[in-house]
Coordinates of N, CA, C and O in Angstrom, one line a residue:
M1 N -7.4 32.2 11.8 CA -8.6 31.4 11.4 C -8.2 29.9 11.3 O -7.2 29.6 10.7
V2 N -9.1 29.1 11.8 CA -8.9 27.7 11.7 C -9.6 27.1 10.5 O -10.7 27.4 10.2
E3 N -8.8 26.4 9.7 CA -9.4 25.8 8.5 C -10.1 24.5 8.8 O -9.7 23.8 9.7
E4 N -11.2 24.3 8.2 CA -12.0 23.1 8.3 C -11.7 22.2 7.2 O -11.8 22.6 6.0
Y5 N -11.4 20.9 7.5 CA -11.1 19.9 6.5 C -12.2 18.9 6.5 O -12.6 18.4 7.5
S6 N -12.6 18.4 5.3 CA -13.6 17.4 5.1 C -13.0 16.1 4.9 O -13.6 15.0 5.1
S7 N -11.7 16.0 4.4 CA -11.1 14.8 4.0 C -9.6 14.9 4.1 O -9.1 16.0 3.9
V8 N -9.0 13.8 4.2 CA -7.5 13.7 4.2 C -7.1 12.4 3.6 O -7.8 11.4 3.7
A9 N -6.0 12.4 2.9 CA -5.4 11.2 2.2 C -3.9 11.3 2.2 O -3.3 12.4 2.1
A10 N -3.3 10.1 2.3 CA -1.8 10.0 2.3 C -1.4 9.4 0.9 O -2.1 8.4 0.5
S11 N -0.3 9.8 0.4 CA 0.1 9.2 -0.9 C 0.6 7.8 -0.6 O 1.3 7.5 0.4
P12 N 0.3 6.9 -1.5 CA 0.6 5.5 -1.3 C 2.0 5.0 -1.9 O 2.1 3.9 -2.3
N13 N 3.0 5.9 -1.9 CA 4.2 5.5 -2.5 C 5.1 4.6 -1.7 O 6.1 4.1 -2.2
G14 N 4.8 4.4 -0.4 CA 5.6 3.5 0.4 C 6.9 4.1 0.9 O 7.6 3.4 1.7
D15 N 7.3 5.3 0.5 CA 8.5 5.9 1.0 C 8.2 7.1 1.8 O 7.8 8.1 1.4
L16 N 8.3 6.9 3.2 CA 7.9 8.0 4.1 C 8.6 9.3 3.8 O 8.0 10.4 3.9
K17 N 9.8 9.3 3.4 CA 10.6 10.5 3.1 C 9.9 11.3 2.0 O 10.0 12.6 2.1
N18 N 9.3 10.7 1.1 CA 8.6 11.4 0.0 C 7.1 11.4 0.1 O 6.4 11.8 -0.8
C19 N 6.6 11.0 1.2 CA 5.1 10.8 1.4 C 4.5 12.2 1.5 O 5.0 13.1 2.1
L20 N 3.3 12.3 0.9 CA 2.5 13.6 0.9 C 1.2 13.3 1.5 O 0.7 12.2 1.5
V21 N 0.6 14.3 2.1 CA -0.7 14.3 2.6 C -1.6 15.4 1.9 O -1.1 16.5 1.8
A22 N -2.8 15.0 1.5 CA -3.7 16.0 0.9 C -4.9 16.2 1.8 O -5.4 15.2 2.4
T23 N -5.4 17.4 1.8 CA -6.6 17.7 2.5 C -7.6 18.3 1.6 O -7.2 19.1 0.7
G24 N -8.9 18.1 1.8 CA -10.0 18.8 1.1 C -10.7 19.6 2.1 O -11.0 19.1 3.2
G25 N -11.0 20.8 1.7 CA -11.6 21.7 2.8 C -12.8 22.4 2.4 O -13.3 22.5 1.3
D26 N -13.4 23.0 3.5 CA -14.6 23.9 3.4 C -14.3 25.1 2.5 O -15.2 25.7 2.0
D27 N -13.0 25.5 2.4 CA -12.6 26.7 1.6 C -12.5 26.4 0.2 O -12.0 27.2 -0.6
C28 N -13.0 25.2 -0.3 CA -13.0 24.9 -1.7 C -11.6 24.6 -2.3 O -11.4 24.6 -3.5
T29 N -10.6 24.3 -1.4 CA -9.2 24.0 -1.9 C -8.8 22.6 -1.5 O -9.4 22.0 -0.6
V30 N -7.8 22.2 -2.2 CA -7.1 21.0 -1.9 C -5.7 21.4 -1.6 O -5.0 22.2 -2.3
R31 N -5.2 21.0 -0.4 CA -3.8 21.4 0.0 C -3.0 20.1 0.1 O -3.5 19.1 0.7
V32 N -1.8 20.2 -0.3 CA -0.8 19.1 -0.3 C 0.3 19.5 0.6 O 0.9 20.5 0.4
Y33 N 0.6 18.6 1.5 CA 1.7 18.8 2.5 C 2.8 17.7 2.5 O 2.4 16.6 2.1
S34 N 4.0 18.1 2.8 CA 5.0 17.1 3.1 C 4.7 16.4 4.4 O 4.5 17.1 5.4
M35 N 4.7 15.1 4.5 CA 4.4 14.4 5.7 C 5.6 14.6 6.7 O 5.4 14.7 7.9
I36 N 6.8 14.7 6.2 CA 8.0 14.8 7.1 C 8.1 16.2 7.7 O 8.2 16.4 8.9
S37 N 8.1 17.2 6.8 CA 8.3 18.6 7.3 C 7.0 19.3 7.8 O 7.0 20.2 8.5
G38 N 5.9 18.8 7.3 CA 4.6 19.4 7.6 C 4.3 20.7 6.8 O 3.3 21.3 6.9
R39 N 5.2 21.0 5.9 CA 5.1 22.2 5.1 C 4.1 22.0 3.9 O 4.1 21.0 3.3
Q40 N 3.3 23.1 3.7 CA 2.4 23.0 2.5 C 3.2 23.1 1.3 O 4.0 24.0 1.1
R41 N 3.0 22.2 0.3 CA 3.7 22.2 -0.9 C 2.8 22.8 -2.0 O 3.3 23.4 -3.0
L42 N 1.5 22.5 -2.0 CA 0.6 23.0 -3.0 C -0.7 23.5 -2.4 O -1.1 22.9 -1.4
C43 N -1.3 24.5 -3.0 CA -2.7 24.8 -2.7 C -3.4 24.8 -4.0 O -3.2 25.7 -4.9
L44 N -4.3 23.9 -4.2 CA -5.0 23.7 -5.5 C -6.4 24.3 -5.4 O -7.2 24.0 -4.6
T45 N -6.6 25.3 -6.3 CA -7.8 26.0 -6.3 C -8.6 25.8 -7.6 O -8.1 25.4 -8.6
G46 N -9.9 26.1 -7.5 CA -10.8 26.0 -8.7 C -12.1 25.4 -8.4 O -13.1 25.6 -9.1
H47 N -12.2 24.6 -7.3 CA -13.5 24.0 -6.9 C -14.4 25.2 -6.5 O -14.0 26.1 -5.9
A48 N -15.7 25.1 -6.9 CA -16.7 26.1 -6.5 C -17.3 25.9 -5.2 O -17.9 26.8 -4.6
R49 N -17.3 24.6 -4.7 CA -17.9 24.3 -3.5 C -17.0 23.4 -2.6 O -15.9 23.1 -3.0
K50 N -17.4 23.2 -1.4 CA -16.6 22.4 -0.4 C -16.1 21.1 -1.0 O -16.8 20.4 -1.7
V51 N -14.8 20.8 -0.8 CA -14.1 19.6 -1.3 C -14.3 18.6 -0.2 O -13.8 18.8 0.9
F52 N -15.0 17.5 -0.4 CA -15.3 16.5 0.6 C -14.6 15.2 0.4 O -14.8 14.3 1.2
A53 N -13.8 15.0 -0.7 CA -13.1 13.8 -0.9 C -11.8 14.0 -1.6 O -11.8 14.8 -2.6
V54 N -10.7 13.5 -1.2 CA -9.4 13.5 -1.9 C -8.8 12.2 -1.8 O -9.0 11.4 -0.9
C55 N -8.0 11.9 -2.9 CA -7.2 10.6 -2.8 C -6.0 10.8 -3.8 O -6.0 11.7 -4.7
F56 N -5.0 10.0 -3.6 CA -3.9 9.9 -4.5 C -4.0 8.7 -5.4 O -4.5 7.6 -4.9
S57 N -3.5 8.7 -6.6 CA -3.5 7.5 -7.4 C -2.4 6.6 -6.9 O -1.4 7.1 -6.4
D58 N -2.6 5.4 -7.1 CA -1.5 4.4 -6.9 C -0.4 4.7 -7.9 O -0.7 4.9 -9.0
P59 N 0.9 4.6 -7.5 CA 1.9 4.9 -8.4 C 1.9 4.0 -9.7 O 2.5 4.3 -10.7
K60 N 1.3 2.8 -9.6 CA 1.2 1.9 -10.7 C 0.2 2.4 -11.8 O 0.2 2.0 -12.9
Y61 N -0.7 3.3 -11.4 CA -1.8 3.8 -12.3 C -1.6 5.3 -12.4 O -1.7 6.1 -11.4
T62 N -1.4 5.8 -13.6 CA -1.1 7.2 -13.8 C -2.1 7.8 -14.9 O -2.7 7.0 -15.6
V63 N -2.1 9.1 -14.9 CA -2.8 9.8 -16.0 C -1.8 10.5 -16.8 O -1.1 11.4 -16.4
G64 N -1.6 10.1 -18.0 CA -0.6 10.6 -18.9 C 0.8 10.5 -18.4 O 1.6 11.3 -18.6
G65 N 1.0 9.4 -17.7 CA 2.3 9.1 -17.1 C 2.6 9.8 -15.8 O 3.7 9.8 -15.3
K66 N 1.6 10.5 -15.2 CA 1.8 11.3 -14.0 C 0.9 10.8 -12.9 O -0.2 10.4 -13.1
C67 N 1.5 10.7 -11.7 CA 0.7 10.4 -10.5 C -0.1 11.6 -10.2 O 0.3 12.7 -10.4
V68 N -1.3 11.3 -9.7 CA -2.3 12.4 -9.5 C -2.9 12.4 -8.1 O -2.9 11.5 -7.4
V69 N -3.5 13.6 -7.8 CA -4.4 13.8 -6.7 C -5.8 14.0 -7.3 O -5.9 14.7 -8.3
I70 N -6.8 13.3 -6.8 CA -8.1 13.4 -7.3 C -9.0 14.0 -6.2 O -8.9 13.6 -5.0
S71 N -9.8 15.0 -6.6 CA -10.7 15.7 -5.6 C -12.1 15.7 -6.1 O -12.3 15.8 -7.3
L72 N -13.0 15.7 -5.1 CA -14.4 15.7 -5.4 C -15.1 16.8 -4.6 O -14.9 16.8 -3.4
D73 N -15.9 17.6 -5.2 CA -16.6 18.6 -4.4 C -18.1 18.3 -4.3 O -18.6 17.3 -4.8
Q74 N -18.9 19.2 -3.6 CA -20.3 19.0 -3.4 C -21.1 19.1 -4.6 O -22.3 18.6 -4.6
T75 N -20.6 19.6 -5.7 CA -21.4 19.6 -7.0 C -21.1 18.4 -7.8 O -21.6 18.3 -8.9
N76 N -20.4 17.4 -7.3 CA -20.0 16.2 -8.0 C -19.0 16.5 -9.1 O -18.8 15.7 -10.0
E77 N -18.3 17.6 -9.0 CA -17.2 17.9 -9.9 C -15.9 17.2 -9.4 O -15.5 17.3 -8.2
I78 N -15.3 16.4 -10.3 CA -14.0 15.7 -10.0 C -12.9 16.4 -10.7 O -13.0 16.7 -11.9
R79 N -11.9 16.8 -10.0 CA -10.7 17.4 -10.5 C -9.5 16.5 -10.4 O -9.3 15.9 -9.3
I80 N -8.7 16.3 -11.4 CA -7.6 15.5 -11.4 C -6.3 16.4 -11.6 O -6.2 17.1 -12.6
W81 N -5.5 16.3 -10.6 CA -4.3 17.2 -10.5 C -3.0 16.4 -10.6 O -2.9 15.4 -9.9
E82 N -2.0 16.9 -11.2 CA -0.7 16.3 -11.2 C -0.1 16.6 -9.8 O -0.2 17.7 -9.2
K83 N 0.4 15.5 -9.1 CA 0.6 15.6 -7.6 C 1.9 16.4 -7.3 O 2.0 16.9 -6.2
E84 N 2.9 16.6 -8.2 CA 4.1 17.3 -7.8 C 4.0 18.8 -8.0 O 4.5 19.5 -7.2
K85 N 3.4 19.2 -9.1 CA 3.4 20.6 -9.4 C 2.0 21.2 -9.4 O 1.8 22.4 -9.4
G86 N 1.0 20.4 -9.2 CA -0.4 20.8 -9.1 C -1.1 21.2 -10.4 O -2.2 21.9 -10.3
E87 N -0.6 20.8 -11.5 CA -1.2 21.1 -12.8 C -2.6 20.4 -12.9 O -2.7 19.3 -12.6
L88 N -3.6 21.2 -13.2 CA -4.9 20.6 -13.4 C -4.9 19.9 -14.7 O -4.7 20.4 -15.8
L89 N -5.2 18.6 -14.7 CA -5.1 17.7 -15.9 C -6.5 17.5 -16.5 O -6.6 17.5 -17.7
R90 N -7.5 17.3 -15.6 CA -8.8 17.1 -16.1 C -9.9 17.5 -15.2 O -9.7 17.5 -13.9
I91 N -11.1 17.8 -15.7 CA -12.3 18.1 -14.9 C -13.3 17.2 -15.4 O -13.6 17.1 -16.6
L92 N -13.9 16.4 -14.5 CA -15.0 15.5 -14.8 C -16.3 16.0 -14.0 O -16.1 16.4 -12.9
N93 N -17.4 15.9 -14.6 CA -18.7 16.2 -13.9 C -19.5 15.0 -13.9 O -20.0 14.5 -14.9
A94 N -19.7 14.5 -12.7 CA -20.6 13.3 -12.5 C -22.0 13.7 -12.8 O -22.5 14.7 -12.3
T95 N -22.7 12.8 -13.5 CA -24.1 13.1 -13.8 C -25.1 12.5 -12.8 O -26.3 12.8 -12.8
S96 N -24.6 11.7 -11.9 CA -25.4 11.2 -10.8 C -24.7 11.3 -9.5 O -23.4 11.4 -9.5
P97 N -25.3 11.3 -8.4 CA -24.7 11.4 -7.1 C -23.6 10.3 -6.9 O -23.7 9.2 -7.4
I98 N -22.5 10.7 -6.2 CA -21.4 9.8 -6.0 C -21.4 9.4 -4.6 O -21.5 10.2 -3.7
T99 N -21.2 8.1 -4.3 CA -21.1 7.6 -3.0 C -19.6 7.2 -2.7 O -19.0 6.5 -3.6
I100 N -19.0 7.7 -1.7 CA -17.6 7.3 -1.4 C -17.6 6.1 -0.5 O -18.3 6.1 0.6
H101 N -16.8 5.1 -0.8 CA -16.6 3.9 -0.1 C -15.2 3.7 0.3 O -14.3 4.1 -0.4
Q102 N -15.0 3.1 1.5 CA -13.6 2.7 1.9 C -13.4 1.4 1.2 O -14.1 0.4 1.5
L103 N -12.3 1.3 0.4 CA -12.0 0.0 -0.2 C -11.2 -0.8 0.7 O -10.4 -0.3 1.5
P104 N -11.3 -2.2 0.7 CA -10.5 -3.0 1.6 C -9.1 -3.0 1.2 O -8.7 -2.8 0.0
D105 N -8.2 -3.1 2.1 CA -6.8 -3.2 1.9 C -6.4 -4.6 1.7 O -6.2 -5.3 2.7
Y106 N -6.3 -5.1 0.5 CA -6.0 -6.5 0.2 C -4.6 -6.9 0.6 O -4.4 -8.1 0.9
E107 N -3.7 -6.0 0.7 CA -2.3 -6.3 1.1 C -2.3 -6.7 2.6 O -1.4 -7.4 3.0
K108 N -3.3 -6.3 3.3 CA -3.4 -6.6 4.8 C -4.4 -7.6 5.1 O -4.9 -7.7 6.2
G109 N -4.9 -8.3 4.0 CA -5.9 -9.4 4.3 C -7.3 -8.9 4.2 O -8.2 -9.7 4.7
G110 N -7.6 -7.7 3.7 CA -9.0 -7.3 3.6 C -9.7 -8.1 2.5 O -9.2 -8.7 1.7
H111 N -11.1 -8.2 2.6 CA -11.9 -8.9 1.7 C -13.0 -8.1 1.1 O -13.5 -7.3 1.7

């Protein structure tokens, strides 16, 4: 069976050896892979609908001192996961529709 992914994000830690890739999928999961080995490290479950956005927190910004993976599903449920062990830290429910925007990369001269 071929898995369908709606989104993909790479961790912004700057160290390729420890870089992770997260995917959000039609199967309501978030999967985290090692960029170097390609092996799946985590499969995060709990979303009731398709996950269509994932991102990693910048290492400078943490939740309870932990770097996180953030996922958003079709019901506007946001889940915040600890990125190393996959512990679910928080669930937020947006009360209005969420629009996903690509933010400019200011380090590369974006405006």
